[in-house]
Structures are given as structure tokens and as C-alpha cells.
Short mmCIF file of N, CA and C in Angstrom, two decimals:
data_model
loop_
_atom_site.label_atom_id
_atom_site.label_comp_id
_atom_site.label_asym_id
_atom_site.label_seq_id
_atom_site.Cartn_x
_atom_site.Cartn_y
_atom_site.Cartn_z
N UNK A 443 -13.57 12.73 -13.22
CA UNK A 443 -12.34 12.44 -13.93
C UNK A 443 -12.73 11.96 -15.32
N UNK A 444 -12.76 12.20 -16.37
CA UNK A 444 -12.62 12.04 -17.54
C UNK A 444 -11.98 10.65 -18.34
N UNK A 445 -12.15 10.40 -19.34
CA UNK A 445 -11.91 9.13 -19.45
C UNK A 445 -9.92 9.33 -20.02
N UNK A 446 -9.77 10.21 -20.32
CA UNK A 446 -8.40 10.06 -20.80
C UNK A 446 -7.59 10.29 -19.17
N UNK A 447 -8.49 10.91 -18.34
CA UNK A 447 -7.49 11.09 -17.43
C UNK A 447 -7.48 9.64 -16.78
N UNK A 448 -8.87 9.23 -16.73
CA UNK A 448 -8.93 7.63 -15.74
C UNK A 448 -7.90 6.86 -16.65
N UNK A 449 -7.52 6.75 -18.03
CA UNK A 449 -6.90 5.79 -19.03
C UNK A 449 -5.41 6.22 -18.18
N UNK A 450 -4.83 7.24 -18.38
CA UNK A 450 -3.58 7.47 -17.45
C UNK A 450 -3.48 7.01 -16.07
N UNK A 451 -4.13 6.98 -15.83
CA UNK A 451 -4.49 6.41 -14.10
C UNK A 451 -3.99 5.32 -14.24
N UNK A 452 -5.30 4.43 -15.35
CA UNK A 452 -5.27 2.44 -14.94
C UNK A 452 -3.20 2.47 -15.48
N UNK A 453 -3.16 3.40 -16.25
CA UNK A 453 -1.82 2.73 -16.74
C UNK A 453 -0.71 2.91 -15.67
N UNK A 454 -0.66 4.02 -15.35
CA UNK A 454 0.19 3.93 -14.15
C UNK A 454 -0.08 3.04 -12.70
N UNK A 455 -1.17 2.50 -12.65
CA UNK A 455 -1.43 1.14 -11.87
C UNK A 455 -0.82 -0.16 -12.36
N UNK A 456 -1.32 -0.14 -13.59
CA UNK A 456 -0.53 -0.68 -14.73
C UNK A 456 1.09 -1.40 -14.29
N UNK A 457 1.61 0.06 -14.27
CA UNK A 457 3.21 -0.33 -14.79
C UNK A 457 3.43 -0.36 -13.30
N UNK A 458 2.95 0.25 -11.96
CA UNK A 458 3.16 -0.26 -10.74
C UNK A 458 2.80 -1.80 -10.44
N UNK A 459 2.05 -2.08 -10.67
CA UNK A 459 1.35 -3.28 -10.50
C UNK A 459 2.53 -4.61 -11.37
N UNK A 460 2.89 -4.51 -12.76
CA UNK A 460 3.97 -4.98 -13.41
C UNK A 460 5.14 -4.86 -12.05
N UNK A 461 6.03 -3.63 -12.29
CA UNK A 461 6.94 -3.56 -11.13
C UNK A 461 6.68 -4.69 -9.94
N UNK A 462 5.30 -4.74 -9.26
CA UNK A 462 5.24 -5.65 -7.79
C UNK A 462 5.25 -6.73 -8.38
N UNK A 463 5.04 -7.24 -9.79
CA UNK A 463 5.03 -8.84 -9.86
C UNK A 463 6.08 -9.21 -10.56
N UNK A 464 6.94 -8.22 -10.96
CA UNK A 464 8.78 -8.63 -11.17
C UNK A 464 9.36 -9.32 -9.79
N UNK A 465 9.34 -7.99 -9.16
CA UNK A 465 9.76 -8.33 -7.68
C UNK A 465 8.97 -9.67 -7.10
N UNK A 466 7.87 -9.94 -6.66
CA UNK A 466 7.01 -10.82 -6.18
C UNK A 466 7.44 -12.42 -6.90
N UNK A 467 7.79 -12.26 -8.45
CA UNK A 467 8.07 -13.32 -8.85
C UNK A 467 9.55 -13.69 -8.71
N UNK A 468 10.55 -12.37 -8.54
CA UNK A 468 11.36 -12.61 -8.38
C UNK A 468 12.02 -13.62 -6.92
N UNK A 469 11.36 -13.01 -5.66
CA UNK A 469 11.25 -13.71 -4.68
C UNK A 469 10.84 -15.00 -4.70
N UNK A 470 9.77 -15.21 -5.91
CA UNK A 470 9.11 -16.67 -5.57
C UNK A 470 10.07 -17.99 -6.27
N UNK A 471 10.84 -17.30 -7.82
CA UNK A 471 11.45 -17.98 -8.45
C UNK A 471 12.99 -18.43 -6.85
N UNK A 472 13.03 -17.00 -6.42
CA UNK A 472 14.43 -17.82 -5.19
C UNK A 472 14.08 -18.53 -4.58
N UNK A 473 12.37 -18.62 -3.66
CA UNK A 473 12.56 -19.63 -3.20
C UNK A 473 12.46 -20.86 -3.49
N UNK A 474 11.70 -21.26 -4.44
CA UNK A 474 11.52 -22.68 -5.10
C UNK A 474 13.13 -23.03 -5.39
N UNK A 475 14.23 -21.85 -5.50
CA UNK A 475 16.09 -22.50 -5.88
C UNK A 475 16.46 -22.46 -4.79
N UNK A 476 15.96 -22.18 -3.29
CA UNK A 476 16.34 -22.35 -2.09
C UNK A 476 17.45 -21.49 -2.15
N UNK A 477 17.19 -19.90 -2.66
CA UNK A 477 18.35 -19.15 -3.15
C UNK A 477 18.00 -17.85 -2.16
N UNK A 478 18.61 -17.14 -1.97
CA UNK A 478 18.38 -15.45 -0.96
C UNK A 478 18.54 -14.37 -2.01
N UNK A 479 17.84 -13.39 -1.89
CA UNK A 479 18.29 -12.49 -2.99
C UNK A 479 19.89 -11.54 -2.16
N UNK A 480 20.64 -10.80 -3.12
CA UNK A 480 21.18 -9.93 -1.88
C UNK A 480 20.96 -9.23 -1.55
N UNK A 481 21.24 -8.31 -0.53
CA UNK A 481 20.62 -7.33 0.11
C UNK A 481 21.18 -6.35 0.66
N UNK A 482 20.98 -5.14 -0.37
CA UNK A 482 22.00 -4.12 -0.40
C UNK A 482 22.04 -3.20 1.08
N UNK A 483 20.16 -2.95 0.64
CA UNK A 483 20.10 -1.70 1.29
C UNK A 483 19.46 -2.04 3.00
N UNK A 484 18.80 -3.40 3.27
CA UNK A 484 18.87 -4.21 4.55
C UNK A 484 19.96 -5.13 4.85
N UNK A 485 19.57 -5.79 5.94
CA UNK A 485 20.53 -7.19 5.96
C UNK A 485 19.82 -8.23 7.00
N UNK A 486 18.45 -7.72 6.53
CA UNK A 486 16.95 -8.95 7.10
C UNK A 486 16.35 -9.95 6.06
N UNK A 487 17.14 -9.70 4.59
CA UNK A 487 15.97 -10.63 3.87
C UNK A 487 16.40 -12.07 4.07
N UNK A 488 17.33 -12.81 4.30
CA UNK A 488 17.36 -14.26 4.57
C UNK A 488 16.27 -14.17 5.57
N UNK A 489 16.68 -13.51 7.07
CA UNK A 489 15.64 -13.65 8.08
C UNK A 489 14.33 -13.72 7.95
N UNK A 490 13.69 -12.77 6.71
CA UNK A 490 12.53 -12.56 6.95
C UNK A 490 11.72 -13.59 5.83
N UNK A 491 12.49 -14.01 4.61
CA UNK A 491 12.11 -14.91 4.05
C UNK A 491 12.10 -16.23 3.73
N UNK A 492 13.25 -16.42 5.17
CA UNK A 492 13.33 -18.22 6.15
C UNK A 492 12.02 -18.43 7.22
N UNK A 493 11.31 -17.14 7.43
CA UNK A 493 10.59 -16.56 8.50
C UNK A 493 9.41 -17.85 8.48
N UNK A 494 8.75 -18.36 9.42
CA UNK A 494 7.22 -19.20 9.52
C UNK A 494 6.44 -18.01 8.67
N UNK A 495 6.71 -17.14 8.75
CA UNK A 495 5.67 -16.05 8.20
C UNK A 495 5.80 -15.71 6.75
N UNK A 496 6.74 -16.42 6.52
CA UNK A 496 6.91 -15.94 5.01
C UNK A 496 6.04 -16.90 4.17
N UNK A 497 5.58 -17.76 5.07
CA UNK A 497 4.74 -19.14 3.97
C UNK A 497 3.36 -18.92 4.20
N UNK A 498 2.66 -18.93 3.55
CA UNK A 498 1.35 -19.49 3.69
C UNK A 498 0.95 -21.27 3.29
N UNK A 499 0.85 -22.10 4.46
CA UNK A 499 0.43 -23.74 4.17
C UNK A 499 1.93 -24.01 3.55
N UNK A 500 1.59 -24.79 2.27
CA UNK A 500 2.83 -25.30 1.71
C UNK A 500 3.66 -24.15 0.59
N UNK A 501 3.09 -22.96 0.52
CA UNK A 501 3.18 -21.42 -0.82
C UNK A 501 3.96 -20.99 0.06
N UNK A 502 5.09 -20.09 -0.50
CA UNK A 502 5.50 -18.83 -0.44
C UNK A 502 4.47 -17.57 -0.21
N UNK A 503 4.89 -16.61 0.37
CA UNK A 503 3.69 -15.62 0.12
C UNK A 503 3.83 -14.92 -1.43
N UNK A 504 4.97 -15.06 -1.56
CA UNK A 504 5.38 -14.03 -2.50
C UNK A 504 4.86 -14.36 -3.52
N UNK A 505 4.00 -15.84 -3.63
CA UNK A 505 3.70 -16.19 -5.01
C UNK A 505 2.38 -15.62 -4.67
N UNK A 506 2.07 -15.41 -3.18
CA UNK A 506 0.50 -14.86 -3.13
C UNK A 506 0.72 -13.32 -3.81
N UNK A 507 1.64 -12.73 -3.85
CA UNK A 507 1.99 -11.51 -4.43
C UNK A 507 1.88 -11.49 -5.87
N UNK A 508 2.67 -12.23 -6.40
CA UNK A 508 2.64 -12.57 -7.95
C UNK A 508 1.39 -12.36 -8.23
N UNK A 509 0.43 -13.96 -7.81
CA UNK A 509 -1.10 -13.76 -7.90
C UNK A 509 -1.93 -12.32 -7.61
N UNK A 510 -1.61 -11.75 -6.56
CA UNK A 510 -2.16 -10.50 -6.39
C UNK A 510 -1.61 -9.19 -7.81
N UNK A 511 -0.23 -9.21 -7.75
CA UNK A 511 -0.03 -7.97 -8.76
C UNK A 511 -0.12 -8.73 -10.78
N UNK A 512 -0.40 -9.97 -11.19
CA UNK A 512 -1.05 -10.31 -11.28
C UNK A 512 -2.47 -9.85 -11.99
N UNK A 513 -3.45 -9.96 -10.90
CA UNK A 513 -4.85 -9.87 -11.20
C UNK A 513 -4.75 -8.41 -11.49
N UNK A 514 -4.47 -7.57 -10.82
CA UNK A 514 -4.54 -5.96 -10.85
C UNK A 514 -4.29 -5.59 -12.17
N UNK A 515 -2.96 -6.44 -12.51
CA UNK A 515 -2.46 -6.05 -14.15
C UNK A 515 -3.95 -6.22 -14.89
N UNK A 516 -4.48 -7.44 -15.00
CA UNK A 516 -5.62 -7.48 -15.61
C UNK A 516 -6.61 -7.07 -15.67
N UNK A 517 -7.04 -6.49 -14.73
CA UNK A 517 -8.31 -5.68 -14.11
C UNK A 517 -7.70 -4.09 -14.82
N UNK A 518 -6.87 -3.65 -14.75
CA UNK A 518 -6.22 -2.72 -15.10
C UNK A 518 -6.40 -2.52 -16.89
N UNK A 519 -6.11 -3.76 -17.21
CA UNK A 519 -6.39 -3.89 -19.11
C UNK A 519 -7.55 -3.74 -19.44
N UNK A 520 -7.91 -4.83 -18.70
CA UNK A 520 -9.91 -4.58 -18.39
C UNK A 520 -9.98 -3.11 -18.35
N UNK A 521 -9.73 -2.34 -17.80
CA UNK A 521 -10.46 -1.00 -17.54
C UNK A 521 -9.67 0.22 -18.37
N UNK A 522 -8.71 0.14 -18.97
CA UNK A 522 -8.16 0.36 -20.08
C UNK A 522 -8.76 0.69 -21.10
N UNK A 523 -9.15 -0.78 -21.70
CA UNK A 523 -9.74 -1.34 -22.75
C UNK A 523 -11.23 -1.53 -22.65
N UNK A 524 -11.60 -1.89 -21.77
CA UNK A 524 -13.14 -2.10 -21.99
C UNK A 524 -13.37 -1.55 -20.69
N UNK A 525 -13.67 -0.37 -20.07
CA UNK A 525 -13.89 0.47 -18.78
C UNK A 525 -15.29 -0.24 -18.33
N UNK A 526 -15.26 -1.16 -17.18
CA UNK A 526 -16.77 -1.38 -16.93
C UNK A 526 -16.77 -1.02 -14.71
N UNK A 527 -17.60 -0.91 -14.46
CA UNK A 527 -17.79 -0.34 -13.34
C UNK A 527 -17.47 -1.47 -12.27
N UNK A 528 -17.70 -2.65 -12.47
CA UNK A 528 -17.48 -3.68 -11.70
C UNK A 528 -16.12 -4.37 -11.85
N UNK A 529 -15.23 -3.81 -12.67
CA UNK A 529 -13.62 -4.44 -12.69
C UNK A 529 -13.43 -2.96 -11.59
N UNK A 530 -13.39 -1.82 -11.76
CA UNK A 530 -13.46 -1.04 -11.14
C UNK A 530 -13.41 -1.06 -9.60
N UNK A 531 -15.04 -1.58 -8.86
CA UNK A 531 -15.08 -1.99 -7.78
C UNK A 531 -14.28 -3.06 -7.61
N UNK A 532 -14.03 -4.06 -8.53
CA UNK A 532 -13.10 -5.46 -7.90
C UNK A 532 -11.84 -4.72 -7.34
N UNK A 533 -11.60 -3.57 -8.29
CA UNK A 533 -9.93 -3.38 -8.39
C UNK A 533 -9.64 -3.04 -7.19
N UNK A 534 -10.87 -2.00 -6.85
CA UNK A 534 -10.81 -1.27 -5.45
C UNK A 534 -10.51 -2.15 -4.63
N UNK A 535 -11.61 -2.92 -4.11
CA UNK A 535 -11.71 -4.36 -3.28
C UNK A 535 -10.29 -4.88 -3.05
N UNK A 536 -9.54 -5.17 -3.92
CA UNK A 536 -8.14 -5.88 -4.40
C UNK A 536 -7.62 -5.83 -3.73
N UNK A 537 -6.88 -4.52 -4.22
CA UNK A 537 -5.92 -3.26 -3.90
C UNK A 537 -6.26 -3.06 -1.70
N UNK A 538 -7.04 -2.49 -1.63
CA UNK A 538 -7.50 -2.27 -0.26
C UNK A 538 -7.07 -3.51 0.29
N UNK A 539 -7.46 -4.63 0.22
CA UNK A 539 -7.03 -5.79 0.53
C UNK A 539 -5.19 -5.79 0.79
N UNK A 540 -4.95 -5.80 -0.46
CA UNK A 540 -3.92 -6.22 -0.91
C UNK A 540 -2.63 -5.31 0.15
N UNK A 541 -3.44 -4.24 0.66
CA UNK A 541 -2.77 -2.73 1.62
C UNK A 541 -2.80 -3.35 2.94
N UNK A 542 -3.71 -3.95 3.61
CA UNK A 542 -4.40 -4.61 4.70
C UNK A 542 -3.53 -5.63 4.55
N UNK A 543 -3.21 -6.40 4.28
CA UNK A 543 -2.16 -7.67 4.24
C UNK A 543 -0.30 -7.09 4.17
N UNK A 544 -0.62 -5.55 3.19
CA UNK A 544 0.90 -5.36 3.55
C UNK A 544 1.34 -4.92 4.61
N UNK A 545 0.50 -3.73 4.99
CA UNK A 545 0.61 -3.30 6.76
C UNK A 545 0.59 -4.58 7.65
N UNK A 546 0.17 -5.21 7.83
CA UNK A 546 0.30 -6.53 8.56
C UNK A 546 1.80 -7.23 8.61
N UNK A 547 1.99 -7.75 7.55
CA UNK A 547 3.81 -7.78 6.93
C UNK A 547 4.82 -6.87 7.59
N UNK A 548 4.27 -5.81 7.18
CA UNK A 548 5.40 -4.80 7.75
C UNK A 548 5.49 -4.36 9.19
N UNK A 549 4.46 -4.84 9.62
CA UNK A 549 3.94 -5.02 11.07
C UNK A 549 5.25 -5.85 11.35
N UNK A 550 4.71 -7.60 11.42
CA UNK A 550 5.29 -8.65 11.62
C UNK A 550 7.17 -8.32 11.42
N UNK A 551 6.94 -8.04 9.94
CA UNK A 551 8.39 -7.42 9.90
C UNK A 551 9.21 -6.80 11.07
N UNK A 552 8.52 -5.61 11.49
CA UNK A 552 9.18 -4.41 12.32
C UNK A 552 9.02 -5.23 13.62
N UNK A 553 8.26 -5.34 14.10
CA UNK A 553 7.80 -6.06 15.38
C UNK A 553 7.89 -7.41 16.09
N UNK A 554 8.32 -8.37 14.87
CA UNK A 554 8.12 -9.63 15.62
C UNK A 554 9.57 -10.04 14.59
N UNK A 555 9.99 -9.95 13.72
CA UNK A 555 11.38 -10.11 13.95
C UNK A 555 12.49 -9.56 13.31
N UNK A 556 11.69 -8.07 13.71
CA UNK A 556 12.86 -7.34 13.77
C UNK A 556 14.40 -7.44 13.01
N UNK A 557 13.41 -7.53 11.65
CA UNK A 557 14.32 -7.35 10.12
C UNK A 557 13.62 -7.40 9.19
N UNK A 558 14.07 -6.60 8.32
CA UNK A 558 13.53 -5.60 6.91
C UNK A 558 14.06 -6.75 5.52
N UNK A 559 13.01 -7.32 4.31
CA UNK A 559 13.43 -7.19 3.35
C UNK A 559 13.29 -6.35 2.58
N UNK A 560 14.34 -5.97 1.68
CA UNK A 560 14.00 -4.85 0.70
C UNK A 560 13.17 -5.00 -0.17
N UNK A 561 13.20 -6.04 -0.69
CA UNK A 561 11.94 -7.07 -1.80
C UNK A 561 10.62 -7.13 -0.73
N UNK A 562 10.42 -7.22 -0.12
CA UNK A 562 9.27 -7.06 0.73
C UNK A 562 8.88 -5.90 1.13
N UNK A 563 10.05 -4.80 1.39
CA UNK A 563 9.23 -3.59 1.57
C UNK A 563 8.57 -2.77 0.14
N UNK A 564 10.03 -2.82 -0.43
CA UNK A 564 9.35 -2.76 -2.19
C UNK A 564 8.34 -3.28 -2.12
N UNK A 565 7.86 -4.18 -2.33
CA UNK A 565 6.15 -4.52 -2.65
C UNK A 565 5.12 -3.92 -1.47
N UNK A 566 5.16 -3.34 -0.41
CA UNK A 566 4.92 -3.04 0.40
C UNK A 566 4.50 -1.58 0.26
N UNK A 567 5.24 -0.80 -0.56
CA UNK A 567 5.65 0.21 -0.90
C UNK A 567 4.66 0.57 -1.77
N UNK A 568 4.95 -0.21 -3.44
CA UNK A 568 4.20 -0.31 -4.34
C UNK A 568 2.59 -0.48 -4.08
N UNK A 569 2.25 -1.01 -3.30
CA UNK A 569 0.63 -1.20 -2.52
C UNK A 569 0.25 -0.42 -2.10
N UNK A 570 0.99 0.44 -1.44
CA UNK A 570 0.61 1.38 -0.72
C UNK A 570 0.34 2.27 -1.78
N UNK A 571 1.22 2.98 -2.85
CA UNK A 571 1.38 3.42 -4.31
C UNK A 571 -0.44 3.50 -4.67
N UNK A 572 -0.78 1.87 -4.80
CA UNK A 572 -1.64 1.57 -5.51
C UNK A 572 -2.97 2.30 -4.76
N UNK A 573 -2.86 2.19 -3.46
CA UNK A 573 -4.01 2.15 -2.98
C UNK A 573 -4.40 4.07 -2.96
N UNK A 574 -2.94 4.50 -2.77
CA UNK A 574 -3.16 5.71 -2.60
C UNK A 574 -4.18 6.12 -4.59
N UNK A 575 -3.54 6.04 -5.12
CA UNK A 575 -3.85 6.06 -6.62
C UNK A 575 -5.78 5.49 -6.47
N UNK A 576 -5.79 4.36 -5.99
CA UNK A 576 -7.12 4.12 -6.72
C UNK A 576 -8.23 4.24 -5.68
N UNK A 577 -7.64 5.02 -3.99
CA UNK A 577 -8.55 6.48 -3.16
C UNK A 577 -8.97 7.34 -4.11
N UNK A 578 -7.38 7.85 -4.92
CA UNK A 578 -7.86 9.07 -5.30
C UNK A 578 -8.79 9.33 -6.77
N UNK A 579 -8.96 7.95 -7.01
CA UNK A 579 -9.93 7.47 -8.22
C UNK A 579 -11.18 7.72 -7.84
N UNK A 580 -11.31 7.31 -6.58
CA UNK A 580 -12.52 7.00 -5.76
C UNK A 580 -13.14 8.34 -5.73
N UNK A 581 -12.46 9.01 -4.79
CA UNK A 581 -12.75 10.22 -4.33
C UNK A 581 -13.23 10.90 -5.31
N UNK A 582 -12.31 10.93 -6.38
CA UNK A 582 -12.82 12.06 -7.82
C UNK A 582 -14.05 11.55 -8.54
N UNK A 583 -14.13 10.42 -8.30
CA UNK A 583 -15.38 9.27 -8.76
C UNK A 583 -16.80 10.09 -8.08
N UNK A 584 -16.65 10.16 -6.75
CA UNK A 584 -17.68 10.62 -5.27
C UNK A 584 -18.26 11.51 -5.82
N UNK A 585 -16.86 12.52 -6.29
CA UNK A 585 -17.29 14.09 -6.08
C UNK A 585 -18.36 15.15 -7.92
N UNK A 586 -18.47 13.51 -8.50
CA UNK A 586 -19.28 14.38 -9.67
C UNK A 586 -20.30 14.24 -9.43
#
């Protein structure tokens, strides 16, 4: 992959990665106002974000989201702007991570109580987005 094509790449990670930490912050700013977002297209997000599972310790997760989409943005500028091989591997690392924690969610979601946020699948969504995107970085990476 070429460097103008990898520059299109990080950016559309980029503006995905932006997108998950609108949402992510958006969730985090409701809960610190003890506020619900509404919910058009479910009618699980009170449930799922009153949930034991929605916290990590005394955090929201969603601020673990923020933090996560976040770092990506930066790693993303990083590789933009100054392309080095080890923001690269972090990003990978991240991202993969960051997929592994959402399947889990959406697990918990579907399975244990059985209600959907839309703000949660959105970011859920977007990860998945990401990860597919920076496989197929990988892969094209493998194959020169």
C-alpha cells in the first residue's frame, strides 16, 4: 500500500475514531448529569447504562471509550504526519483490543440483559469499522 493510499486509510480511522468519541463522550457527559440519552431506534439504553456492567470501579465505561477513541485519534495523526512503524503496531494492538472488549459488551448486552443501547452499539459498530480497516492494513502490509 503506498503512502497516499495508507494517508487515506489513517484518515478515515481518523474521522471513525472522532465519530466513537462524540458518542463515547456523549454517554459519559449523561452520566456524570445522571441523564439517559433517548432512544429512538432501541428501548434498552436506560437498562443497559443503569447496568453493574456499565461501570468499571468508580468510571463509566464510556469514558473508557472516550479514552480509547481518543488515543486512536492520535496514533492516527501520528501516522498521518510522522508515519513510524511502532504507532502503527500500537494502533493495531488498540484497535484489536478495543474489538475484544466490544464483542464482550455486545455479548453481555444480548445475553445477560437482554437490551440494546443504540450509543453502545454505535460504538460497537464503529470498532468493528476500525478493526476491519486496520486487518486490511495489515494484510496489504504482509503481502509486499
Amino acid at each position: 500500500m503506498n503512502l497516499i493510499k495508507s494517508k487515506k486509510l489513517f484518515f478515515i480511522l481518523l474521522i471513525l475514531s472522532f465519530l466513537g468519541f462524540l458518542d463515547s463522550v456523549y454517554l459519559t457527559i449523561l452520566h456524570y448529569k445522571n441523564a439517559f440519552p433517548p432512544c429512538s431506534v432501541t428501548s434498552g439504553c436506560e437498562e443497559v447504562l443503569t447496568s453493574a456492567y456499565s461501570m468499571l470501579g468508580p468510571m463509566p465505561l464510556a469514558l473508557f471509550g472516550s479514552i480509547f477513541y481518543l488515543t486512536v485519534i492520535v496514533l492516527c495523526l501520528f501516522l498521518i504526519t510522522n508515519y513510524k512503524k511502532i504507532y502503527l503496531n500500537i494502533l493495531n494492538l488498540l484497535v484489536f483490543a478495543g474489538f475484544i472488549v466490544s464483542v464482550i459488551l455486545l455479548l453481555i448486552q444480548a445475553f445477560i440483559l437482554h437490551s440494546f443501547c443504540q450509543y453502545c452499539v454505535l460504538s460497537e459498530v464503529i470498532t468493528t469499522a476500525l478493526l476491519i480497516l486496520v486487518v486490511l492494513k495489515f494484510w496489504e502490509g504482509k503481502r509486499r
